[in-house]
Amino acid sequence: MTTDGALARLIRSSPEPRPEAETERCDLCAAPVPEEHRHLYDTAAEEMRCACGPCSVLFADGAAGDGHYRLVPRRRIRLPRVDTGVLGVPVGLVFFVPRSDGTVTAEGPSPAGAMRWEVDAAAWQRLTAACPQLASVEPDVEALLVNTVHGLDHHWIVPVDDCYRMIAVVRREWRGLSGGGRVWPAVERFFDDLTERP
């Protein structure tokens, strides 16, 4: 046995060096952010951006940044049953986001990410007349989140980052063509963990 052969085997058998866990960073100043951090909605790119504490304070006033970035609120309100059937969306796990331009989008999770389609704005207005709390939903940054799958009856006003967390749960847990046995219990746990906050 040669030394070169033994050394080569030792190198091959040693565990791969593991890169340190990638630290999430603020998308504005690149400072590290904790796991629980605020988000900004980038109105131009229609994307979420991570924000450190100091940067999120800069956007606490809705007029900051000329409206390019909007701080995602933190409030969650559990609603009584809302008849979303009037919106014409035949999906039991979905969220509705009113937009600044007056349109309303519906988004539902899938193994590939969010499916998105436009909802009739007049139907949304009729729904807000029937459930006045929906009139307080902040365009682009809050949503009506609904889960009526398997007989459940969850209706919430939530920040949009909660909706994207729910989509991540579905993508992570989905198996095969029908979702498998893990996805729906994981979605139920997600809703069970939601708590109201002002």
PDB file of C-alpha atoms in Angstrom:
ATOM      1  CA  MET A   1       0.000   0.000   0.000  1.00  0.00           C
ATOM      2  CA  THR A   2       1.491   3.328  -0.955  1.00  0.00           C
ATOM      3  CA  THR A   3       1.170   6.484   1.055  1.00  0.00           C
ATOM      4  CA  ASP A   4      -0.352   8.223  -1.941  1.00  0.00           C
ATOM      5  CA  GLY A   5      -3.052   5.566  -2.171  1.00  0.00           C
ATOM      6  CA  ALA A   6      -3.858   5.758   1.556  1.00  0.00           C
ATOM      7  CA  LEU A   7      -3.934   9.530   1.510  1.00  0.00           C
ATOM      8  CA  ALA A   8      -6.173   9.565  -1.549  1.00  0.00           C
ATOM      9  CA  ARG A   9      -8.579   7.119   0.150  1.00  0.00           C
ATOM     10  CA  LEU A  10      -8.601   9.222   3.328  1.00  0.00           C
ATOM     11  CA  ILE A  11      -9.420  12.353   1.353  1.00  0.00           C
ATOM     12  CA  ARG A  12     -12.191  10.566  -0.556  1.00  0.00           C
ATOM     13  CA  SER A  13     -13.665   9.092   2.646  1.00  0.00           C
ATOM     14  CA  SER A  14     -13.600  12.314   4.678  1.00  0.00           C
ATOM     15  CA  PRO A  15     -16.907  14.113   4.925  1.00  0.00           C
ATOM     16  CA  GLU A  16     -17.485  16.853   2.404  1.00  0.00           C
ATOM     17  CA  PRO A  17     -16.803  20.258   3.927  1.00  0.00           C
ATOM     18  CA  ARG A  18     -20.157  21.785   4.636  1.00  0.00           C
ATOM     19  CA  PRO A  19     -20.607  25.436   3.837  1.00  0.00           C
ATOM     20  CA  GLU A  20     -21.860  27.447   6.752  1.00  0.00           C
ATOM     21  CA  ALA A  21     -25.591  28.048   6.722  1.00  0.00           C
ATOM     22  CA  GLU A  22     -26.259  30.973   4.451  1.00  0.00           C
ATOM     23  CA  THR A  23     -27.245  33.935   6.608  1.00  0.00           C
ATOM     24  CA  GLU A  24     -30.242  35.849   5.302  1.00  0.00           C
ATOM     25  CA  ARG A  25     -29.434  39.470   4.613  1.00  0.00           C
ATOM     26  CA  CYS A  26     -31.343  42.701   4.281  1.00  0.00           C
ATOM     27  CA  ASP A  27     -32.060  43.333   0.605  1.00  0.00           C
ATOM     28  CA  LEU A  28     -31.403  47.052   1.070  1.00  0.00           C
ATOM     29  CA  CYS A  29     -28.224  47.303   3.175  1.00  0.00           C
ATOM     30  CA  ALA A  30     -26.966  43.663   3.248  1.00  0.00           C
ATOM     31  CA  ALA A  31     -26.926  43.504   7.056  1.00  0.00           C
ATOM     32  CA  PRO A  32     -27.687  40.053   8.506  1.00  0.00           C
ATOM     33  CA  VAL A  33     -31.320  39.617   9.534  1.00  0.00           C
ATOM     34  CA  PRO A  34     -32.711  37.247  12.173  1.00  0.00           C
ATOM     35  CA  GLU A  35     -35.031  34.414  11.184  1.00  0.00           C
ATOM     36  CA  GLU A  36     -38.031  36.538  12.235  1.00  0.00           C
ATOM     37  CA  HIS A  37     -37.702  39.790  10.306  1.00  0.00           C
ATOM     38  CA  ARG A  38     -39.850  42.281   8.433  1.00  0.00           C
ATOM     39  CA  HIS A  39     -40.449  42.360   4.695  1.00  0.00           C
ATOM     40  CA  LEU A  40     -40.894  45.104   2.137  1.00  0.00           C
ATOM     41  CA  TYR A  41     -43.038  44.774  -0.957  1.00  0.00           C
ATOM     42  CA  ASP A  42     -41.205  46.038  -4.031  1.00  0.00           C
ATOM     43  CA  THR A  43     -44.020  47.556  -6.093  1.00  0.00           C
ATOM     44  CA  ALA A  44     -41.934  47.791  -9.291  1.00  0.00           C
ATOM     45  CA  ALA A  45     -40.769  44.159  -9.306  1.00  0.00           C
ATOM     46  CA  GLU A  46     -43.860  42.836  -7.470  1.00  0.00           C
ATOM     47  CA  GLU A  47     -41.574  40.903  -5.112  1.00  0.00           C
ATOM     48  CA  MET A  48     -40.916  40.595  -1.396  1.00  0.00           C
ATOM     49  CA  ARG A  49     -37.647  41.927   0.021  1.00  0.00           C
ATOM     50  CA  CYS A  50     -36.111  41.099   3.404  1.00  0.00           C
ATOM     51  CA  ALA A  51     -35.540  44.107   5.674  1.00  0.00           C
ATOM     52  CA  CYS A  52     -33.414  44.518   8.780  1.00  0.00           C
ATOM     53  CA  GLY A  53     -34.833  46.435  11.755  1.00  0.00           C
ATOM     54  CA  PRO A  54     -33.323  49.847  10.891  1.00  0.00           C
ATOM     55  CA  CYS A  55     -34.341  49.631   7.216  1.00  0.00           C
ATOM     56  CA  SER A  56     -37.877  48.552   8.071  1.00  0.00           C
ATOM     57  CA  VAL A  57     -38.216  51.617  10.332  1.00  0.00           C
ATOM     58  CA  LEU A  58     -37.367  53.827   7.337  1.00  0.00           C
ATOM     59  CA  PHE A  59     -40.460  52.526   5.541  1.00  0.00           C
ATOM     60  CA  ALA A  60     -42.876  52.556   8.475  1.00  0.00           C
ATOM     61  CA  ASP A  61     -44.365  55.735   6.999  1.00  0.00           C
ATOM     62  CA  GLY A  62     -46.266  54.769   3.864  1.00  0.00           C
ATOM     63  CA  ALA A  63     -44.929  57.821   2.004  1.00  0.00           C
ATOM     64  CA  ALA A  64     -41.277  56.793   2.371  1.00  0.00           C
ATOM     65  CA  GLY A  65     -39.378  55.793  -0.746  1.00  0.00           C
ATOM     66  CA  ASP A  66     -41.961  57.324  -3.077  1.00  0.00           C
ATOM     67  CA  GLY A  67     -44.043  54.179  -2.675  1.00  0.00           C
ATOM     68  CA  HIS A  68     -41.404  51.963  -4.334  1.00  0.00           C
ATOM     69  CA  TYR A  69     -41.134  49.851  -1.177  1.00  0.00           C
ATOM     70  CA  ARG A  70     -44.045  49.240   1.168  1.00  0.00           C
ATOM     71  CA  LEU A  71     -43.567  47.776   4.622  1.00  0.00           C
ATOM     72  CA  VAL A  72     -45.623  44.601   5.002  1.00  0.00           C
ATOM     73  CA  PRO A  73     -47.883  44.969   8.062  1.00  0.00           C
ATOM     74  CA  ARG A  74     -47.870  42.395  10.851  1.00  0.00           C
ATOM     75  CA  ARG A  75     -51.539  42.266  11.764  1.00  0.00           C
ATOM     76  CA  ARG A  76     -53.596  39.088  11.545  1.00  0.00           C
ATOM     77  CA  ILE A  77     -57.357  38.999  12.008  1.00  0.00           C
ATOM     78  CA  ARG A  78     -59.379  35.792  12.108  1.00  0.00           C
ATOM     79  CA  LEU A  79     -62.679  36.333  10.302  1.00  0.00           C
ATOM     80  CA  PRO A  80     -65.979  34.534  10.519  1.00  0.00           C
ATOM     81  CA  ARG A  81     -66.824  32.459   7.464  1.00  0.00           C
ATOM     82  CA  VAL A  82     -66.577  34.531   4.271  1.00  0.00           C
ATOM     83  CA  ASP A  83     -68.503  33.367   1.201  1.00  0.00           C
ATOM     84  CA  THR A  84     -65.662  33.545  -1.313  1.00  0.00           C
ATOM     85  CA  GLY A  85     -67.743  31.569  -3.830  1.00  0.00           C
ATOM     86  CA  VAL A  86     -68.946  34.919  -5.204  1.00  0.00           C
ATOM     87  CA  LEU A  87     -65.381  35.497  -6.436  1.00  0.00           C
ATOM     88  CA  GLY A  88     -65.616  32.534  -8.805  1.00  0.00           C
ATOM     89  CA  VAL A  89     -62.492  30.763  -7.533  1.00  0.00           C
ATOM     90  CA  PRO A  90     -63.045  27.004  -7.335  1.00  0.00           C
ATOM     91  CA  VAL A  91     -60.061  26.346  -5.049  1.00  0.00           C
ATOM     92  CA  GLY A  92     -60.188  25.677  -1.316  1.00  0.00           C
ATOM     93  CA  LEU A  93     -56.684  26.937  -0.456  1.00  0.00           C
ATOM     94  CA  VAL A  94     -56.205  30.426  -1.858  1.00  0.00           C
ATOM     95  CA  PHE A  95     -55.422  34.028  -0.978  1.00  0.00           C
ATOM     96  CA  PHE A  96     -56.862  37.196  -2.452  1.00  0.00           C
ATOM     97  CA  VAL A  97     -54.785  40.359  -2.764  1.00  0.00           C
ATOM     98  CA  PRO A  98     -56.395  43.681  -3.661  1.00  0.00           C
ATOM     99  CA  ARG A  99     -53.957  45.748  -5.717  1.00  0.00           C
ATOM    100  CA  SER A 100     -53.227  49.471  -5.695  1.00  0.00           C
ATOM    101  CA  ASP A 101     -54.578  49.785  -9.232  1.00  0.00           C
ATOM    102  CA  GLY A 102     -58.018  48.463  -8.183  1.00  0.00           C
ATOM    103  CA  THR A 103     -57.554  44.924  -9.489  1.00  0.00           C
ATOM    104  CA  VAL A 104     -57.733  41.855  -7.251  1.00  0.00           C
ATOM    105  CA  THR A 105     -55.638  38.739  -7.718  1.00  0.00           C
ATOM    106  CA  ALA A 106     -56.227  35.252  -6.395  1.00  0.00           C
ATOM    107  CA  GLU A 107     -53.245  33.029  -5.775  1.00  0.00           C
ATOM    108  CA  GLY A 108     -53.207  29.370  -4.861  1.00  0.00           C
ATOM    109  CA  PRO A 109     -50.280  27.091  -4.064  1.00  0.00           C
ATOM    110  CA  SER A 110     -49.115  24.292  -6.311  1.00  0.00           C
ATOM    111  CA  PRO A 111     -46.033  22.071  -6.318  1.00  0.00           C
ATOM    112  CA  ALA A 112     -44.417  24.543  -8.729  1.00  0.00           C
ATOM    113  CA  GLY A 113     -45.241  27.691  -6.730  1.00  0.00           C
ATOM    114  CA  ALA A 114     -48.160  30.105  -6.783  1.00  0.00           C
ATOM    115  CA  MET A 115     -50.822  30.003  -9.481  1.00  0.00           C
ATOM    116  CA  ARG A 116     -52.226  33.494 -10.062  1.00  0.00           C
ATOM    117  CA  TRP A 117     -55.321  34.792 -11.774  1.00  0.00           C
ATOM    118  CA  GLU A 118     -57.404  37.964 -11.741  1.00  0.00           C
ATOM    119  CA  VAL A 119     -60.681  38.206  -9.841  1.00  0.00           C
ATOM    120  CA  ASP A 120     -63.610  40.370 -10.897  1.00  0.00           C
ATOM    121  CA  ALA A 121     -63.153  43.641  -8.989  1.00  0.00           C
ATOM    122  CA  ALA A 122     -66.936  44.197  -8.748  1.00  0.00           C
ATOM    123  CA  ALA A 123     -67.314  40.778  -7.094  1.00  0.00           C
ATOM    124  CA  TRP A 124     -64.609  41.766  -4.582  1.00  0.00           C
ATOM    125  CA  GLN A 125     -66.521  44.988  -3.836  1.00  0.00           C
ATOM    126  CA  ARG A 126     -69.696  42.966  -3.196  1.00  0.00           C
ATOM    127  CA  LEU A 127     -67.745  40.716  -0.837  1.00  0.00           C
ATOM    128  CA  THR A 128     -66.319  43.684   1.083  1.00  0.00           C
ATOM    129  CA  ALA A 129     -69.857  45.049   1.440  1.00  0.00           C
ATOM    130  CA  ALA A 130     -70.906  41.737   2.995  1.00  0.00           C
ATOM    131  CA  CYS A 131     -67.774  41.595   5.211  1.00  0.00           C
ATOM    132  CA  PRO A 132     -66.769  45.190   6.029  1.00  0.00           C
ATOM    133  CA  GLN A 133     -63.464  44.113   7.638  1.00  0.00           C
ATOM    134  CA  LEU A 134     -62.191  43.268   4.152  1.00  0.00           C
ATOM    135  CA  ALA A 135     -62.365  46.954   3.234  1.00  0.00           C
ATOM    136  CA  SER A 136     -59.417  47.505   5.609  1.00  0.00           C
ATOM    137  CA  VAL A 137     -57.097  45.130   3.712  1.00  0.00           C
ATOM    138  CA  GLU A 138     -54.071  47.170   2.609  1.00  0.00           C
ATOM    139  CA  PRO A 139     -53.519  46.827  -1.150  1.00  0.00           C
ATOM    140  CA  ASP A 140     -50.507  44.759  -2.229  1.00  0.00           C
ATOM    141  CA  VAL A 141     -49.306  43.951   1.302  1.00  0.00           C
ATOM    142  CA  GLU A 142     -52.267  42.205   2.974  1.00  0.00           C
ATOM    143  CA  ALA A 143     -54.528  39.399   1.811  1.00  0.00           C
ATOM    144  CA  LEU A 144     -57.631  37.403   2.575  1.00  0.00           C
ATOM    145  CA  LEU A 145     -56.267  33.896   3.192  1.00  0.00           C
ATOM    146  CA  VAL A 146     -58.780  31.028   2.916  1.00  0.00           C
ATOM    147  CA  ASN A 147     -58.566  27.299   3.604  1.00  0.00           C
ATOM    148  CA  THR A 148     -61.740  25.258   3.120  1.00  0.00           C
ATOM    149  CA  VAL A 149     -59.959  22.041   2.071  1.00  0.00           C
ATOM    150  CA  HIS A 150     -61.202  18.852   3.784  1.00  0.00           C
ATOM    151  CA  GLY A 151     -64.086  20.676   5.453  1.00  0.00           C
ATOM    152  CA  LEU A 152     -61.930  23.286   7.199  1.00  0.00           C
ATOM    153  CA  ASP A 153     -63.189  26.829   7.567  1.00  0.00           C
ATOM    154  CA  HIS A 154     -60.267  29.240   7.936  1.00  0.00           C
ATOM    155  CA  HIS A 155     -60.630  32.869   6.844  1.00  0.00           C
ATOM    156  CA  TRP A 156     -57.942  35.365   7.804  1.00  0.00           C
ATOM    157  CA  ILE A 157     -56.681  38.830   6.968  1.00  0.00           C
ATOM    158  CA  VAL A 158     -52.914  38.330   6.981  1.00  0.00           C
ATOM    159  CA  PRO A 159     -49.709  39.978   5.747  1.00  0.00           C
ATOM    160  CA  VAL A 160     -48.768  38.693   2.293  1.00  0.00           C
ATOM    161  CA  ASP A 161     -45.542  37.194   3.636  1.00  0.00           C
ATOM    162  CA  ASP A 162     -47.717  34.710   5.592  1.00  0.00           C
ATOM    163  CA  CYS A 163     -49.252  33.672   2.266  1.00  0.00           C
ATOM    164  CA  TYR A 164     -45.845  33.056   0.733  1.00  0.00           C
ATOM    165  CA  ARG A 165     -44.819  31.029   3.795  1.00  0.00           C
ATOM    166  CA  MET A 166     -47.918  28.873   3.210  1.00  0.00           C
ATOM    167  CA  ILE A 167     -46.904  28.382  -0.448  1.00  0.00           C
ATOM    168  CA  ALA A 168     -43.430  27.312   0.733  1.00  0.00           C
ATOM    169  CA  VAL A 169     -45.025  24.711   3.041  1.00  0.00           C
ATOM    170  CA  VAL A 170     -46.969  23.228   0.120  1.00  0.00           C
ATOM    171  CA  ARG A 171     -43.900  23.142  -2.154  1.00  0.00           C
ATOM    172  CA  ARG A 172     -41.759  21.550   0.554  1.00  0.00           C
ATOM    173  CA  GLU A 173     -44.254  18.843   1.527  1.00  0.00           C
ATOM    174  CA  TRP A 174     -45.860  17.968  -1.841  1.00  0.00           C
ATOM    175  CA  ARG A 175     -45.123  14.452  -3.107  1.00  0.00           C
ATOM    176  CA  GLY A 176     -46.173  12.834  -6.386  1.00  0.00           C
ATOM    177  CA  LEU A 177     -49.167  13.887  -8.458  1.00  0.00           C
ATOM    178  CA  SER A 178     -51.747  14.282  -5.676  1.00  0.00           C
ATOM    179  CA  GLY A 179     -49.570  15.765  -2.938  1.00  0.00           C
ATOM    180  CA  GLY A 180     -49.035  12.624  -0.874  1.00  0.00           C
ATOM    181  CA  GLY A 181     -49.831  12.166   2.796  1.00  0.00           C
ATOM    182  CA  ARG A 182     -47.693  14.996   4.198  1.00  0.00           C
ATOM    183  CA  VAL A 183     -48.918  18.142   2.500  1.00  0.00           C
ATOM    184  CA  TRP A 184     -52.403  18.535   3.995  1.00  0.00           C
ATOM    185  CA  PRO A 185     -51.386  17.841   7.631  1.00  0.00           C
ATOM    186  CA  ALA A 186     -48.579  20.400   7.148  1.00  0.00           C
ATOM    187  CA  VAL A 187     -51.069  22.959   5.798  1.00  0.00           C
ATOM    188  CA  GLU A 188     -53.380  22.306   8.763  1.00  0.00           C
ATOM    189  CA  ARG A 189     -50.454  22.852  11.167  1.00  0.00           C
ATOM    190  CA  PHE A 190     -49.662  26.120   9.374  1.00  0.00           C
ATOM    191  CA  PHE A 191     -53.218  27.372   9.982  1.00  0.00           C
ATOM    192  CA  ASP A 192     -53.269  26.050  13.560  1.00  0.00           C
ATOM    193  CA  ASP A 193     -50.125  28.092  14.277  1.00  0.00           C
ATOM    194  CA  LEU A 194     -51.616  31.371  13.011  1.00  0.00           C
ATOM    195  CA  THR A 195     -52.374  33.709  15.892  1.00  0.00           C
ATOM    196  CA  GLU A 196     -54.234  36.994  15.878  1.00  0.00           C
ATOM    197  CA  ARG A 197     -52.159  40.112  16.370  1.00  0.00           C
ATOM    198  CA  PRO A 198     -53.021  43.789  16.025  1.00  0.00           C
TER     199      PRO A 198
END
